[in-house]
JSON list of C-alpha atoms in Angstrom, two decimals:
[
{"chain": "E", "resi": 19, "resn": "MET", "atom": "CA", "xyz": [31.86, 143.87, 89.93]},
{"chain": "E", "resi": 20, "resn": "LEU", "atom": "CA", "xyz": [29.02, 146.47, 89.20]},
{"chain": "E", "resi": 21, "resn": "LEU", "atom": "CA", "xyz": [28.70, 148.43, 86.07]},
{"chain": "E", "resi": 22, "resn": "LYS", "atom": "CA", "xyz": [29.65, 151.45, 87.43]},
{"chain": "E", "resi": 23, "resn": "ASP", "atom": "CA", "xyz": [32.35, 150.33, 89.00]},
{"chain": "E", "resi": 24, "resn": "PHE", "atom": "CA", "xyz": [33.79, 148.78, 85.46]},
{"chain": "E", "resi": 25, "resn": "ILE", "atom": "CA", "xyz": [33.38, 152.13, 84.11]},
{"chain": "E", "resi": 26, "resn": "GLN", "atom": "CA", "xyz": [34.93, 153.71, 86.59]},
{"chain": "E", "resi": 27, "resn": "LEU", "atom": "CA", "xyz": [37.76, 151.63, 86.28]},
{"chain": "E", "resi": 28, "resn": "LEU", "atom": "CA", "xyz": [37.96, 151.98, 82.75]},
{"chain": "E", "resi": 29, "resn": "GLN", "atom": "CA", "xyz": [38.18, 155.83, 83.33]},
{"chain": "E", "resi": 30, "resn": "SER", "atom": "CA", "xyz": [41.33, 155.83, 85.39]},
{"chain": "E", "resi": 31, "resn": "LYS", "atom": "CA", "xyz": [42.98, 153.82, 82.46]},
{"chain": "E", "resi": 32, "resn": "TYR", "atom": "CA", "xyz": [41.48, 155.78, 80.43]},
{"chain": "E", "resi": 33, "resn": "ASP", "atom": "CA", "xyz": [42.87, 159.08, 82.22]},
{"chain": "E", "resi": 34, "resn": "GLU", "atom": "CA", "xyz": [46.39, 157.12, 82.99]},
{"chain": "E", "resi": 35, "resn": "ALA", "atom": "CA", "xyz": [47.02, 156.94, 79.52]},
{"chain": "E", "resi": 36, "resn": "THR", "atom": "CA", "xyz": [45.80, 159.80, 78.24]},
{"chain": "E", "resi": 37, "resn": "LYS", "atom": "CA", "xyz": [47.59, 162.26, 80.51]},
{"chain": "E", "resi": 38, "resn": "ASP", "atom": "CA", "xyz": [51.17, 162.70, 78.76]},
{"chain": "E", "resi": 39, "resn": "LYS", "atom": "CA", "xyz": [49.61, 164.38, 75.31]},
{"chain": "E", "resi": 40, "resn": "GLU", "atom": "CA", "xyz": [52.75, 164.26, 73.88]},
{"chain": "E", "resi": 41, "resn": "TYR", "atom": "CA", "xyz": [52.23, 160.22, 74.53]},
{"chain": "E", "resi": 42, "resn": "LEU", "atom": "CA", "xyz": [48.94, 160.46, 73.40]},
{"chain": "E", "resi": 43, "resn": "ASP", "atom": "CA", "xyz": [49.94, 162.03, 70.07]},
{"chain": "E", "resi": 44, "resn": "MET", "atom": "CA", "xyz": [52.16, 159.46, 69.15]},
{"chain": "E", "resi": 45, "resn": "MET", "atom": "CA", "xyz": [50.37, 156.87, 70.59]},
{"chain": "E", "resi": 46, "resn": "GLY", "atom": "CA", "xyz": [47.01, 157.45, 69.68]},
{"chain": "E", "resi": 47, "resn": "GLU", "atom": "CA", "xyz": [44.12, 156.65, 71.42]},
{"chain": "E", "resi": 48, "resn": "PRO", "atom": "CA", "xyz": [44.09, 153.45, 74.37]},
{"chain": "E", "resi": 49, "resn": "GLU", "atom": "CA", "xyz": [42.46, 150.62, 73.08]},
{"chain": "E", "resi": 50, "resn": "ILE", "atom": "CA", "xyz": [41.58, 147.24, 75.17]},
{"chain": "E", "resi": 51, "resn": "TYR", "atom": "CA", "xyz": [41.49, 143.85, 74.43]},
{"chain": "E", "resi": 52, "resn": "VAL", "atom": "CA", "xyz": [40.05, 140.08, 75.11]},
{"chain": "E", "resi": 53, "resn": "ASP", "atom": "CA", "xyz": [42.02, 137.03, 75.32]},
{"chain": "E", "resi": 54, "resn": "VAL", "atom": "CA", "xyz": [40.11, 134.75, 72.40]},
{"chain": "E", "resi": 55, "resn": "PHE", "atom": "CA", "xyz": [40.49, 131.10, 72.41]},
{"chain": "E", "resi": 56, "resn": "GLU", "atom": "CA", "xyz": [38.90, 128.50, 70.12]},
{"chain": "E", "resi": 57, "resn": "PRO", "atom": "CA", "xyz": [37.33, 125.37, 70.89]},
{"chain": "E", "resi": 58, "resn": "LEU", "atom": "CA", "xyz": [39.91, 122.12, 70.48]},
{"chain": "E", "resi": 59, "resn": "ASP", "atom": "CA", "xyz": [36.87, 119.81, 71.25]},
{"chain": "E", "resi": 60, "resn": "GLU", "atom": "CA", "xyz": [34.11, 119.16, 73.59]},
{"chain": "E", "resi": 61, "resn": "HIS", "atom": "CA", "xyz": [35.76, 120.23, 76.93]},
{"chain": "E", "resi": 62, "resn": "ARG", "atom": "CA", "xyz": [38.86, 122.12, 75.73]},
{"chain": "E", "resi": 63, "resn": "PHE", "atom": "CA", "xyz": [40.13, 125.32, 74.20]},
{"chain": "E", "resi": 64, "resn": "GLN", "atom": "CA", "xyz": [43.20, 126.58, 73.41]},
{"chain": "E", "resi": 65, "resn": "TYR", "atom": "CA", "xyz": [44.61, 130.26, 73.45]},
{"chain": "E", "resi": 66, "resn": "VAL", "atom": "CA", "xyz": [45.13, 132.09, 70.03]},
{"chain": "E", "resi": 67, "resn": "GLY", "atom": "CA", "xyz": [45.59, 135.38, 70.80]},
{"chain": "E", "resi": 68, "resn": "TYR", "atom": "CA", "xyz": [44.04, 138.66, 71.57]},
{"chain": "E", "resi": 69, "resn": "SER", "atom": "CA", "xyz": [41.05, 140.82, 69.65]},
{"chain": "E", "resi": 70, "resn": "LYS", "atom": "CA", "xyz": [39.43, 143.87, 70.05]},
{"chain": "E", "resi": 71, "resn": "ASN", "atom": "CA", "xyz": [36.47, 142.70, 68.73]},
{"chain": "E", "resi": 72, "resn": "ILE", "atom": "CA", "xyz": [35.01, 142.36, 72.15]},
{"chain": "E", "resi": 73, "resn": "GLU", "atom": "CA", "xyz": [31.20, 140.80, 72.91]},
{"chain": "E", "resi": 74, "resn": "VAL", "atom": "CA", "xyz": [29.71, 142.31, 75.84]},
{"chain": "E", "resi": 75, "resn": "ASP", "atom": "CA", "xyz": [26.29, 139.88, 75.86]},
{"chain": "E", "resi": 76, "resn": "PHE", "atom": "CA", "xyz": [23.05, 140.29, 78.23]},
{"chain": "E", "resi": 77, "resn": "ASN", "atom": "CA", "xyz": [22.14, 137.95, 80.45]},
{"chain": "E", "resi": 78, "resn": "PRO", "atom": "CA", "xyz": [18.12, 138.17, 80.67]},
{"chain": "E", "resi": 79, "resn": "SER", "atom": "CA", "xyz": [17.60, 135.70, 83.46]},
{"chain": "E", "resi": 80, "resn": "ASN", "atom": "CA", "xyz": [19.36, 137.70, 85.77]},
{"chain": "E", "resi": 81, "resn": "GLY", "atom": "CA", "xyz": [20.46, 141.03, 84.36]},
{"chain": "E", "resi": 82, "resn": "ASP", "atom": "CA", "xyz": [23.84, 140.63, 83.86]},
{"chain": "E", "resi": 83, "resn": "TYR", "atom": "CA", "xyz": [26.48, 141.58, 81.39]},
{"chain": "E", "resi": 84, "resn": "ILE", "atom": "CA", "xyz": [29.20, 139.14, 80.20]},
{"chain": "E", "resi": 85, "resn": "ILE", "atom": "CA", "xyz": [32.22, 140.14, 78.28]},
{"chain": "E", "resi": 86, "resn": "SER", "atom": "CA", "xyz": [33.22, 137.22, 76.31]},
{"chain": "E", "resi": 87, "resn": "ALA", "atom": "CA", "xyz": [36.55, 135.23, 76.14]},
{"chain": "E", "resi": 88, "resn": "PHE", "atom": "CA", "xyz": [35.45, 133.58, 73.00]},
{"chain": "E", "resi": 89, "resn": "ALA", "atom": "CA", "xyz": [35.29, 136.38, 70.80]},
{"chain": "E", "resi": 90, "resn": "LYS", "atom": "CA", "xyz": [35.75, 135.66, 67.15]},
{"chain": "E", "resi": 91, "resn": "ILE", "atom": "CA", "xyz": [39.30, 136.97, 65.55]},
{"chain": "E", "resi": 92, "resn": "LYS", "atom": "CA", "xyz": [38.58, 138.77, 62.53]}
]
């Protein structure tokens, strides 16, 4: 997905979530989370929940950004 398309997708989600001002006042700003996995061994992972501590890494070999599904729960 192009970064600009991802930003547009997030903006549309934000706009949808904040259009009802009464709901926004009650629930607060919308948040986004990422699923979190822990390694069980060298080749297996276990789902451990979700976190709002999202990692976005830059891959210098191709210029892509990567959202990590292996974020650390804090």
